[in-house]
Short mmCIF file of C-alpha atoms in Angstrom, two decimals:
data_model
loop_
_atom_site.label_atom_id
_atom_site.label_comp_id
_atom_site.label_asym_id
_atom_site.label_seq_id
_atom_site.Cartn_x
_atom_site.Cartn_y
_atom_site.Cartn_z
CA ASP A 1 53.43 25.28 124.10
CA ILE A 2 57.16 25.51 123.41
CA GLN A 3 58.61 28.82 124.33
CA MET A 4 61.33 30.32 122.14
CA THR A 5 63.70 32.80 124.26
CA GLN A 6 66.08 34.58 122.08
CA SER A 7 69.01 36.69 123.37
CA PRO A 8 70.07 39.72 123.40
CA SER A 9 66.81 41.59 122.84
CA THR A 10 68.92 44.55 121.09
CA LEU A 11 72.32 44.07 119.87
CA SER A 12 74.45 46.99 118.91
CA ALA A 13 77.37 46.54 116.32
CA SER A 14 79.16 48.16 113.56
CA VAL A 15 79.59 47.20 110.02
CA GLY A 16 82.35 44.40 109.61
CA ASP A 17 81.69 42.94 113.09
CA THR A 18 80.65 39.53 113.85
CA VAL A 19 77.42 39.13 115.80
CA THR A 20 75.87 36.12 117.33
CA ILE A 21 72.07 35.59 118.34
CA THR A 22 71.07 32.67 120.50
CA CYS A 23 67.54 30.96 120.74
CA ARG A 24 66.66 28.63 123.22
CA ALA A 25 63.67 26.24 123.09
CA SER A 26 61.92 25.11 126.24
CA GLN A 27 61.73 21.55 125.21
CA ASN A 28 63.39 19.49 122.56
CA ILE A 29 62.64 20.82 118.97
CA ASN A 30 65.27 18.54 117.22
CA ARG A 31 66.26 20.81 114.24
CA TRP A 32 63.19 22.31 113.38
CA LEU A 33 64.04 25.71 113.70
CA ALA A 34 64.01 28.77 111.37
CA TRP A 35 65.58 32.29 111.46
CA TYR A 36 63.66 35.15 109.98
CA GLN A 37 64.99 38.53 109.14
CA GLN A 38 62.51 41.46 109.31
CA LYS A 39 63.17 45.26 108.39
CA PRO A 40 60.70 47.80 109.51
CA GLY A 41 57.47 47.83 107.65
CA LYS A 42 58.29 44.98 105.75
CA ALA A 43 57.37 41.07 105.80
CA PRO A 44 59.87 38.77 107.29
CA LYS A 45 62.01 36.81 105.27
CA VAL A 46 63.62 33.36 105.99
CA VAL A 47 67.56 33.19 106.53
CA ILE A 48 67.84 29.90 107.82
CA TYR A 49 65.93 26.82 107.88
CA LYS A 50 66.11 23.34 109.71
CA ALA A 51 68.65 24.88 112.07
CA SER A 52 71.63 25.39 109.68
CA THR A 53 70.49 25.27 106.09
CA LEU A 54 70.89 28.50 104.21
CA GLN A 55 67.89 29.74 102.24
CA ILE A 56 68.61 29.98 98.59
CA GLY A 57 69.87 33.59 97.95
CA VAL A 58 71.00 34.47 101.33
CA PRO A 59 74.51 35.66 101.74
CA SER A 60 77.08 32.95 102.99
CA ARG A 61 77.98 35.46 105.96
CA PHE A 62 74.97 34.08 107.61
CA SER A 63 75.48 30.77 109.49
CA ALA A 64 73.71 28.94 112.02
CA SER A 65 73.93 25.79 114.32
CA GLY A 66 72.27 23.86 117.06
CA SER A 67 70.13 21.08 117.77
CA GLY A 68 67.48 20.10 120.53
CA THR A 69 67.17 23.27 122.67
CA GLU A 70 70.01 25.52 121.99
CA PHE A 71 70.32 27.38 118.63
CA THR A 72 72.67 30.30 117.57
CA LEU A 73 72.61 32.45 114.36
CA THR A 74 75.79 34.06 113.38
CA ILE A 75 76.56 37.13 110.95
CA ASN A 76 79.97 37.40 109.71
CA SER A 77 81.20 40.98 108.46
CA LEU A 78 78.13 42.81 109.01
CA GLN A 79 77.00 44.79 106.07
CA PRO A 80 74.73 47.61 106.22
CA ASP A 81 71.67 45.73 104.71
CA ASP A 82 71.86 43.21 107.73
CA PHE A 83 70.71 45.79 110.48
CA ALA A 84 67.23 44.47 110.84
CA SER A 85 65.14 42.16 113.48
CA TYR A 86 65.70 38.51 113.80
CA TYR A 87 63.13 36.11 114.91
CA CYS A 88 63.75 32.42 115.63
CA GLN A 89 60.58 30.10 115.09
CA GLN A 90 60.24 26.53 115.80
CA TYR A 91 58.14 24.24 113.71
CA ASN A 92 58.46 20.84 115.77
CA SER A 93 55.03 21.32 116.93
CA TYR A 94 51.91 23.25 117.16
CA PRO A 95 51.31 25.85 118.23
CA ILE A 96 54.24 27.17 115.99
CA THR A 97 56.18 29.73 118.32
CA PHE A 98 58.53 32.53 117.56
CA GLY A 99 61.08 34.05 119.78
CA GLN A 100 60.48 37.71 121.08
CA GLY A 101 63.07 38.85 118.52
CA THR A 102 66.40 40.52 118.69
CA ARG A 103 66.78 44.22 116.87
CA LEU A 104 70.27 44.48 115.38
CA GLU A 105 71.13 48.06 115.69
CA THR A 106 74.13 50.21 114.29
CA LYS A 107 76.40 51.13 117.10
CA GLN B 1 58.21 34.54 90.68
CA VAL B 2 56.34 33.85 93.89
CA HIS B 3 53.72 36.34 94.78
CA LEU B 4 51.34 36.44 97.76
CA VAL B 5 49.13 39.45 97.96
CA GLU B 6 46.80 39.77 101.04
CA SER B 7 43.57 42.02 101.10
CA GLY B 8 40.65 42.37 103.20
CA GLY B 9 42.02 44.45 106.28
CA GLY B 10 40.68 47.41 107.67
CA VAL B 11 39.22 48.94 110.76
CA VAL B 12 36.30 47.11 112.42
CA GLN B 13 34.50 47.57 115.87
CA PRO B 14 35.13 45.12 118.66
CA GLY B 15 32.56 41.86 117.90
CA GLY B 16 32.80 42.78 114.23
CA SER B 17 33.95 40.39 111.63
CA LEU B 18 36.59 40.63 108.61
CA ARG B 19 37.29 38.22 105.83
CA LEU B 20 41.04 38.39 104.76
CA SER B 21 42.16 36.91 101.41
CA CYS B 22 45.67 36.13 100.01
CA VAL B 23 45.94 35.60 96.22
CA VAL B 24 48.93 33.79 95.14
CA SER B 25 50.73 33.09 91.88
CA GLY B 26 54.44 31.98 90.89
CA PHE B 27 53.83 28.58 92.32
CA ASN B 28 51.33 25.48 92.25
CA PHE B 29 49.18 26.76 94.98
CA ASN B 30 47.50 23.30 95.54
CA GLU B 31 50.82 21.71 96.32
CA TYR B 32 51.78 23.38 99.24
CA ALA B 33 50.47 24.38 102.73
CA MET B 34 49.76 27.67 104.02
CA ARG B 35 50.08 29.73 107.08
CA TRP B 36 48.90 33.05 108.46
CA VAL B 37 50.98 34.97 110.96
CA ARG B 38 50.25 38.27 112.56
CA GLN B 39 51.99 41.15 114.10
CA ALA B 40 50.77 43.41 116.54
CA PRO B 41 51.92 47.09 116.38
CA GLY B 42 55.52 47.20 117.70
CA LYS B 43 55.33 43.45 118.65
CA GLY B 44 56.91 40.30 117.51
CA LEU B 45 55.36 37.65 115.22
CA GLU B 46 52.51 35.17 115.99
CA TRP B 47 51.56 32.23 114.17
CA VAL B 48 47.86 32.28 113.78
CA ALA B 49 46.56 29.70 111.57
CA PHE B 50 47.82 26.77 109.11
CA ILE B 51 46.25 24.71 106.52
CA ARG B 52 47.54 21.82 104.52
CA HIS B 53 47.66 21.79 100.73
CA ASP B 54 44.53 19.60 100.59
CA SER B 55 42.83 21.43 103.68
CA SER B 56 42.81 18.04 104.99
CA HIS B 57 44.51 19.47 108.19
CA VAL B 58 43.67 23.20 109.69
CA TYR B 59 45.31 24.22 113.03
CA TYR B 60 44.58 27.37 114.98
CA THR B 61 46.57 29.10 117.75
CA ALA B 62 44.46 28.93 120.86
CA SER B 63 43.30 32.66 121.00
CA VAL B 64 41.63 32.53 117.60
CA ARG B 65 40.18 28.91 117.71
CA GLY B 66 36.36 29.06 117.41
CA ARG B 67 36.58 32.65 116.07
CA PHE B 68 38.75 32.39 112.93
CA THR B 69 38.22 29.90 109.97
CA LEU B 70 40.98 29.31 107.53
CA SER B 71 39.95 27.73 104.17
CA ARG B 72 41.47 27.92 100.77
CA ASP B 73 40.29 27.66 97.00
CA ASN B 74 42.69 25.64 95.06
CA SER B 75 40.98 26.36 91.87
CA ASN B 76 41.44 30.16 92.48
CA ASN B 77 44.98 30.29 93.97
CA THR B 78 43.23 32.09 97.17
CA LEU B 79 43.57 31.61 100.77
CA TYR B 80 40.85 33.15 103.22
CA LEU B 81 40.81 33.83 106.73
CA GLU B 82 37.42 34.59 108.10
CA MET B 83 37.67 36.30 111.69
CA THR B 84 34.68 36.86 113.65
CA ARG B 85 34.13 38.31 117.34
CA LEU B 86 37.23 40.35 116.92
CA THR B 87 38.92 42.05 119.66
CA ALA B 88 41.48 44.63 120.30
CA ASP B 89 44.04 42.03 120.68
CA ASP B 90 43.51 40.98 117.18
CA THR B 91 44.89 44.31 116.01
CA GLY B 92 47.97 44.20 113.75
CA VAL B 93 49.24 43.28 110.34
CA TYR B 94 48.36 39.77 109.04
CA TYR B 95 50.85 38.06 106.59
CA CYS B 96 49.99 34.96 104.41
CA SER B 97 52.80 32.72 103.96
CA LYS B 98 53.61 29.95 101.81
CA CYS B 99 55.24 26.73 103.35
CA ASP B 100 58.02 24.77 101.91
CA PHE B 101 57.30 21.13 100.76
CA GLY B 102 57.83 20.11 104.34
CA GLU B 103 59.35 17.03 105.78
CA PHE B 104 57.74 13.88 106.58
CA GLY B 105 54.44 15.97 105.65
CA PHE B 106 54.55 17.93 108.86
CA TYR B 107 57.46 20.00 109.50
CA TYR B 108 57.16 23.20 107.29
CA TYR B 109 58.93 26.55 107.63
CA MET B 110 57.58 29.66 105.57
CA ASP B 111 59.65 30.26 102.65
CA PHE B 112 57.51 33.27 101.02
CA TRP B 113 55.54 35.96 102.78
CA GLY B 114 53.01 38.46 101.42
CA LYS B 115 53.46 42.11 102.47
CA GLY B 116 50.48 42.17 104.91
CA THR B 117 47.22 43.38 105.43
CA SER B 118 46.45 45.72 108.59
CA VAL B 119 43.63 45.13 110.81
CA THR B 120 42.66 47.46 113.51
CA VAL B 121 39.94 46.69 116.00
CA SER B 122 38.80 49.65 117.66
CA SER B 123 35.50 51.40 118.62
#
């Protein structure tokens, strides 16, 4: 199975900050990576797919990059609505696997 | 508008069974693959099962293989997850999710999710 490792597990930031979350795959997943945002008690919502493609309707302050085994999600100029948990997920091969999550909290 | 509505969750004793359903609307169900993803209380996301649009391929995570059965009724826009021999480790919120069109007929991410249905396995 492909292991997905996110860092950090928790990130404290303020409105207006720029933050970056890293996701590492235990083996090459090419660009088959998605990022999901999840708020407490809610379903996840896709933010990025194919490593760097912004899902329709997601603000342009979200961006992502990477390929192979190293990926990043960056949120520029944090807004109050962005404080949530973020998960990376590889869909290169089965079993589909998620990172353990990064909780983005208000400093 | 795409909608996915899960139902069928509840409290069940260890060793028991449940059947989850996911009724969808707002898209051509028979054209899209689907997945179930679960989340244990306070934990991260775990993929459970996948089914192609035509049911030609069905995959399961190892921990549920042989106990869970995923199926779909394209004429009724409904996805089913039959769960048997349930254990405490199966406790969590179960989300039904729609896959995108996919690339090369294999690489799918999940573009829409239902709100989930809660399953608690406890004596």
